[in-house]
Structure formats: C-alpha cells, structure tokens
Tab-separated table of C-alpha atoms in Angstrom:
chain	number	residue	atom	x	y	z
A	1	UNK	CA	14.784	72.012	148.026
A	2	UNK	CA	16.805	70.754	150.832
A	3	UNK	CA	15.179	71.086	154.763
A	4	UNK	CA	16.526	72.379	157.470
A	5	UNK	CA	19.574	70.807	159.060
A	6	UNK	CA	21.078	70.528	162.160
A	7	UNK	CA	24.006	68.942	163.595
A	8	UNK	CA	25.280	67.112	165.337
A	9	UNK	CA	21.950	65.030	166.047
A	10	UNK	CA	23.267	63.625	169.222
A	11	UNK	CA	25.685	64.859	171.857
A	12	UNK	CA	26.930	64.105	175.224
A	13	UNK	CA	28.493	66.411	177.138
A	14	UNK	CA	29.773	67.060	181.146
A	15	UNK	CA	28.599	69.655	183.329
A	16	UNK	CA	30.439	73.207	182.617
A	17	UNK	CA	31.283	72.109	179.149
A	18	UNK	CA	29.986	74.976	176.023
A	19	UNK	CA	28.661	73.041	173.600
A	20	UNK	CA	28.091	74.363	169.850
A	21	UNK	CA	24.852	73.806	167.481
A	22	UNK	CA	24.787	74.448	164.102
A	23	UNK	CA	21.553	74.761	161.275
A	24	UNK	CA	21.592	75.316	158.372
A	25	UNK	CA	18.009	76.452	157.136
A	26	UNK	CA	16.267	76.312	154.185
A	27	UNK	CA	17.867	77.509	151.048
A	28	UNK	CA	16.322	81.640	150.881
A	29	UNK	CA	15.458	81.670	154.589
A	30	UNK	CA	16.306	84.459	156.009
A	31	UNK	CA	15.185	83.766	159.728
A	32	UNK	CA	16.079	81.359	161.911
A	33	UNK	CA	14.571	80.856	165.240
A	34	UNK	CA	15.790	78.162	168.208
A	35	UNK	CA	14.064	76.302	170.702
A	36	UNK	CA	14.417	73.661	173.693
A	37	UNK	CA	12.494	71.360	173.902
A	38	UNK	CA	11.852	69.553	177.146
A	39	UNK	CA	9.552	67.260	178.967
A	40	UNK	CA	9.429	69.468	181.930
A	41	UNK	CA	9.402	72.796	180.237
A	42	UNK	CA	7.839	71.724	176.646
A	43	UNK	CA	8.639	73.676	173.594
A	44	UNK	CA	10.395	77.125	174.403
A	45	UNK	CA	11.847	80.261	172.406
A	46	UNK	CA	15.154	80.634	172.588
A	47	UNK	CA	15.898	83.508	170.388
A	48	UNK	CA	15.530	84.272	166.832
A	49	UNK	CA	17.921	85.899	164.074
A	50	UNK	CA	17.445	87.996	160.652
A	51	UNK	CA	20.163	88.982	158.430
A	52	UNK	CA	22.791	88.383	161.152
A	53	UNK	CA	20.852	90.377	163.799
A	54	UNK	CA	19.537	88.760	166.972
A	55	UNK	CA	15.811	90.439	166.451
A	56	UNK	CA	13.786	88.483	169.654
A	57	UNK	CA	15.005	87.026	172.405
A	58	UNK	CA	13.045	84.343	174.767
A	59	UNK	CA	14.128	84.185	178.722
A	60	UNK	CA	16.844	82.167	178.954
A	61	UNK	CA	19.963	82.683	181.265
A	62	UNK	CA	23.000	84.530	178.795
A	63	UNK	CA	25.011	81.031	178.555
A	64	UNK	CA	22.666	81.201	175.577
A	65	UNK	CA	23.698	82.924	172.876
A	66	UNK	CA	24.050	82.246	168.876
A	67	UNK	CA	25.196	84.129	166.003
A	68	UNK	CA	24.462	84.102	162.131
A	69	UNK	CA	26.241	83.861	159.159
A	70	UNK	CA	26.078	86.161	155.834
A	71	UNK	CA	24.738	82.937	154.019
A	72	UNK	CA	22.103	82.880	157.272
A	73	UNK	CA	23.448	80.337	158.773
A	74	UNK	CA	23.381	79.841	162.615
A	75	UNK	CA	25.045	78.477	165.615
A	76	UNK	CA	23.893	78.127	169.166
A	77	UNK	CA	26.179	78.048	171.749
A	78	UNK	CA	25.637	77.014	175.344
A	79	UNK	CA	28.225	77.395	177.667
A	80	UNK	CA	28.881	76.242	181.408
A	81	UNK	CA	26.704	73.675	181.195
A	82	UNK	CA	24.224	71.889	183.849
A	83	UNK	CA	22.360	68.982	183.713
A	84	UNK	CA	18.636	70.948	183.255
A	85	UNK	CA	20.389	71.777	179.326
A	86	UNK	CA	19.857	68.598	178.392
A	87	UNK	CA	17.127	69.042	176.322
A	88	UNK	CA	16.145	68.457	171.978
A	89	UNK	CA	17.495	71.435	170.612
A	90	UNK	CA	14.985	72.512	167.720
A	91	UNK	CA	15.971	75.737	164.659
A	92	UNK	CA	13.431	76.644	162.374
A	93	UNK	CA	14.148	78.672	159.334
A	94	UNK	CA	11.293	81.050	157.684
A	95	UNK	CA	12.010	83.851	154.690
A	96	UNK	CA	11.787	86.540	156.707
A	97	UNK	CA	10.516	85.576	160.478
A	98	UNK	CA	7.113	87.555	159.899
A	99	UNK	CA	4.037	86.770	161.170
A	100	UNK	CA	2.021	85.127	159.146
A	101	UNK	CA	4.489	82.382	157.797
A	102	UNK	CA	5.219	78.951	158.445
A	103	UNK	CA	8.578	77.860	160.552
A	104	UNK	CA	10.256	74.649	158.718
A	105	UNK	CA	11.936	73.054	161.487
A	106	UNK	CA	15.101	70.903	161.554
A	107	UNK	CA	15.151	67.600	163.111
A	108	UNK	CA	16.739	68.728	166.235
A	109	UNK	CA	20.040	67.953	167.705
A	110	UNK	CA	19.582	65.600	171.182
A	111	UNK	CA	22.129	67.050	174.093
A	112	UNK	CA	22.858	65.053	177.128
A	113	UNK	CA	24.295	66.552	180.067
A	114	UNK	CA	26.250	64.444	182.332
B	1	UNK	CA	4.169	80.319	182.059
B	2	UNK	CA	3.418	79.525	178.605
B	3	UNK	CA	0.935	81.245	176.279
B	4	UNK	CA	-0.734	78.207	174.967
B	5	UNK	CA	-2.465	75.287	177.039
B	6	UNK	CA	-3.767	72.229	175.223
B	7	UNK	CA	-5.848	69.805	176.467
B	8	UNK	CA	-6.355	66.721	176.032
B	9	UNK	CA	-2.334	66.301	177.529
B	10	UNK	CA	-3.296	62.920	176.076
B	11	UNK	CA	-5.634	61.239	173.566
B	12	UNK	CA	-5.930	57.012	172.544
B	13	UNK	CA	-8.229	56.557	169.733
B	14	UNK	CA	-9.524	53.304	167.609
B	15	UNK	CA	-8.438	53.989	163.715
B	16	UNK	CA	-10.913	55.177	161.938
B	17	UNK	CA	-12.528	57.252	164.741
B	18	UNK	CA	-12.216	61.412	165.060
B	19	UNK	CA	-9.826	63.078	167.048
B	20	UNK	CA	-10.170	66.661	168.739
B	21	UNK	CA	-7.799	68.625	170.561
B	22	UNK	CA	-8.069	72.171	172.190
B	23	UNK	CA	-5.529	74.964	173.041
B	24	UNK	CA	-5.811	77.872	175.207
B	25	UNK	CA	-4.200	80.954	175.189
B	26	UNK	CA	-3.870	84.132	177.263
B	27	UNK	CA	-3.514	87.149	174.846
B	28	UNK	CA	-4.522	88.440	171.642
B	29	UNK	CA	-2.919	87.471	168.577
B	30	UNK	CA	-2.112	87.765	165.209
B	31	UNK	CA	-2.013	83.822	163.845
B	32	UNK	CA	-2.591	80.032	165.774
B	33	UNK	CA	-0.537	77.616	163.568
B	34	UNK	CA	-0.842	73.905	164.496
B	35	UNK	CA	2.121	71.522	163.979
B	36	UNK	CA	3.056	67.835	164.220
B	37	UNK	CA	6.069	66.234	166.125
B	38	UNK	CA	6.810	62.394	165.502
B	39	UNK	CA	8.595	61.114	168.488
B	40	UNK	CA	11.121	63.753	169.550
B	41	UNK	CA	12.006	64.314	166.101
B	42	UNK	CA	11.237	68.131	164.692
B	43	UNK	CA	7.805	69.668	163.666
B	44	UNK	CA	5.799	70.050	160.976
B	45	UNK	CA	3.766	72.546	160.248
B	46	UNK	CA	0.284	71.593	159.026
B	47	UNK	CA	-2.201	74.524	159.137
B	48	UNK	CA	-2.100	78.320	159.846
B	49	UNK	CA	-5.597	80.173	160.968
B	50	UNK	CA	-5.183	84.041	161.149
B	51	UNK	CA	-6.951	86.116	164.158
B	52	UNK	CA	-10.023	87.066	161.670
B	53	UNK	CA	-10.989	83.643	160.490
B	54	UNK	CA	-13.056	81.375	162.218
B	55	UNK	CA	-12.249	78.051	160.237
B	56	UNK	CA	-10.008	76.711	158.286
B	57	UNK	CA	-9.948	73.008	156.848
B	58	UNK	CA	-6.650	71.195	155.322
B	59	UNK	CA	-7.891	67.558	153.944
B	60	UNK	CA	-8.754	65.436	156.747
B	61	UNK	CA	-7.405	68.757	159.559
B	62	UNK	CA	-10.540	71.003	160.768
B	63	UNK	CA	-9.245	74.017	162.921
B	64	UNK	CA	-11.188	76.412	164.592
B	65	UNK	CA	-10.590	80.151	165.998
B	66	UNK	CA	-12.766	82.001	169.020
B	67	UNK	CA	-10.918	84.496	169.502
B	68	UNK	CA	-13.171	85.946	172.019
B	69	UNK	CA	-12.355	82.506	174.749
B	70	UNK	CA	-8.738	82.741	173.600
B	71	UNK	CA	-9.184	79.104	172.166
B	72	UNK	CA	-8.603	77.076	168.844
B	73	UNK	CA	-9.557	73.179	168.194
B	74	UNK	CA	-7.964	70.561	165.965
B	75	UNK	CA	-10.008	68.043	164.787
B	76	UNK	CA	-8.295	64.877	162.893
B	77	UNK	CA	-11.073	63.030	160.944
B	78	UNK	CA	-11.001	59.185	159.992
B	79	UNK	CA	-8.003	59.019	162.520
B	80	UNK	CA	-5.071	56.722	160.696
B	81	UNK	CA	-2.100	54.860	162.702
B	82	UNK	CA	0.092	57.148	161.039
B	83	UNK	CA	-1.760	60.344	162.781
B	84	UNK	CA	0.000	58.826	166.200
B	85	UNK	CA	2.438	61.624	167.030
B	86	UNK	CA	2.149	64.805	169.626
B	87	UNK	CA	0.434	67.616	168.258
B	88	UNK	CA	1.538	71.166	169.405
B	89	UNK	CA	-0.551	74.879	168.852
B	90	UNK	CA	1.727	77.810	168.418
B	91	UNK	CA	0.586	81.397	168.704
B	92	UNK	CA	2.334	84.505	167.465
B	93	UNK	CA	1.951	88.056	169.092
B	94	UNK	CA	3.232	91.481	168.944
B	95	UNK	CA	5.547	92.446	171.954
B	96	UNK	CA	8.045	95.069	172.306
B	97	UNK	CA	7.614	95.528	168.525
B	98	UNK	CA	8.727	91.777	167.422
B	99	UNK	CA	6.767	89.058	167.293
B	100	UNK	CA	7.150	86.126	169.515
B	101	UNK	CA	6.288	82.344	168.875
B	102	UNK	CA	4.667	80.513	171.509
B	103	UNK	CA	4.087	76.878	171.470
B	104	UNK	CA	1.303	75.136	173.674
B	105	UNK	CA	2.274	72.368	175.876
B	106	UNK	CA	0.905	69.098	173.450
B	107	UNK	CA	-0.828	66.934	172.831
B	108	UNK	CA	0.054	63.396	172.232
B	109	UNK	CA	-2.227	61.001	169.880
B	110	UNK	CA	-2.366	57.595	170.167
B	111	UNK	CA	-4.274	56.112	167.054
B	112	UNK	CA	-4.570	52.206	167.476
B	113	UNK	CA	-4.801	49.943	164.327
C-alpha cells in the first residue's frame, strides 16, 4: 500500500503570497490531519478533516484553511504570507481520525518564506 | 502552551547503551502514542499505550503510563546508530466533543557508533 504523500516537498515563497499543499493519504483513510512543524513552536495541530468536513480545528490565525476531496484528499492553503509560516508542513492520514489509532504521516512539504 | 513536555530536550549515548526519555502532560487522556522523526523528514509511529495500561513493550521500545503524575517514559534498549533521530510523545483528549492530538516538544537522540 502506498504512504502518505505530499507535495510539493520544497517551496519558496515571498511574503503575502497563498501558497497551496496537497496530500494525498493512505489508500482507505478517511482522516487527514495537518501540522507545522517548527523549531520555535515544535509540532502543532493545524486542523483535521473527515469525509470532507473540517471536524477539529487547532489555533491558528484563518489564513489557514484546507478543504477535502470525495476521494479524501486534502489541500492546505495559506494565504498572505509572513516569514513566521515558514515552517515543515506535516498531513497524516488515519481510517477514521478516532482515538485510539495510529496517524501515518507524509514526509512533509518544506516552505520558505522570503 | 503545549500539552506534552519531554525531557531530556537532548540525549548522546555510546551504541549499545539504553536510552530513556520522559514526557509530561497536563490533562487526562484517552491514549500516549510515541513516534519517530528522522531529520525533519515525517513521523513514524512506533507504539500506542491506552490511559488503563501501565506498560507496553514493542521489541527493543519499553513505554510506560502513570497516569496519576501525568507522565509516560520511552526506553530504547541496546541503543543502535540507526535509533539517532528526535523522538516525539503525542497525547489525545476529548474537548468540545472531538479529540485533539497533541505532540510533546522532543526529544532528540544521538546514538554514537
């Protein structure tokens, strides 16, 4: 079975740019959840969606958002952009998002903010 | 602030040699998973410990679970190079009726051959 995948892997942008993510999770996952990653801030939620529905919701500002596909797909899309985005941009996929299941992350997609 | 704290924020062991690592956390749960990142590349999972169990062993990976000091320990046994890699606790809890995934702030494992 393939992983999770995300691209682009790398991605350099300018401030108040919107830059687009996409993941692709595993085949059968039905949840798929997005962090940031940073060396200030460490590893934090982003939000996390089920059958096209945004279900949780971490506390970032709303130049955040993301959307999923029928075939559970998902894009992240940050827009306006500053410098403190630049960050590894992690998805994880699960069957169904519930508790007591293991997250199968992608390898992250790098952004750069000039 | 985040719900998980580990500690050691850093750890350089000989090969060979055991390797523990603690994480903190602030309130009750349902599950402490444990995962692995290799140099800013994604995680993987490598052991899940529900609230009611105490330990839980995964080949050469001992976790344990007090719930009652809000702390869980990894310990790596007969450390290898290839354990050297940051090493992250993540706790999931009910809130507003969804469940929220919180990861711990690392740990990163130096093994030296």
């Amino acid at each position: 079975k393939a992983g999770v995948t995300q691209t682009p892997r790398y991605l350099i942008k300018t401030r108040g740019q919107q830059v687009t993510l996409s993941c692709s999770p595993i085949s059968g996952h039905r949840s798929v959840s997005w962090y940031q990653q940073t060396p200030g801030q460490g590893l934090q939620f982003l939000f996390e969606y089920f059958s096209e529905t945004q279900r949780n919701k971490g506390n970032f500002p709303g130049r955040f958002s993301g959307r999923q596909f029928s075939n559970s797909r998902s894009e992240m899309n940050v827009s306006t952009l500053e410098l403190g985005d630049s960050a590894l941009y992690l998805c994880a996929s699960s069957l169904d998002g519930g508790t007591v299941e293991t997250q199968y992350f992608g390898p992250g997609t790098r952004l750069l903010v000039l | 602030s985040q719900q998980g704290e580990e500690d050691p924020q850093a750890l350089s062991i000989q090969e060979g040699e055991n390797a523990t690592m603690n994480c903190s956390y602030k309130t009750s749960i349902n599950n402490l998973q444990w995962y692995r990142q290799n140099s800013g590349r994604g995680l993987v999972h490598l052991i899940l410990i529900r609230s009611n169990e105490r330990e839980k062993h995964s080949g050469r990976l001992r976790v344990t679970l007090d719930t009652s000091k809000k702390s869980s320990s990894l310990l790596i046994t007969a450390s290898r190079a290839a354990d050297t890699a940051s090493y992250f606790c993540a706790t999931d809890f009910l809130t507003s009726g969804t469940y929220k995934y919180i990861f711990g702030t690392g740990t990163r494992l130096k093994v030296l051959a």
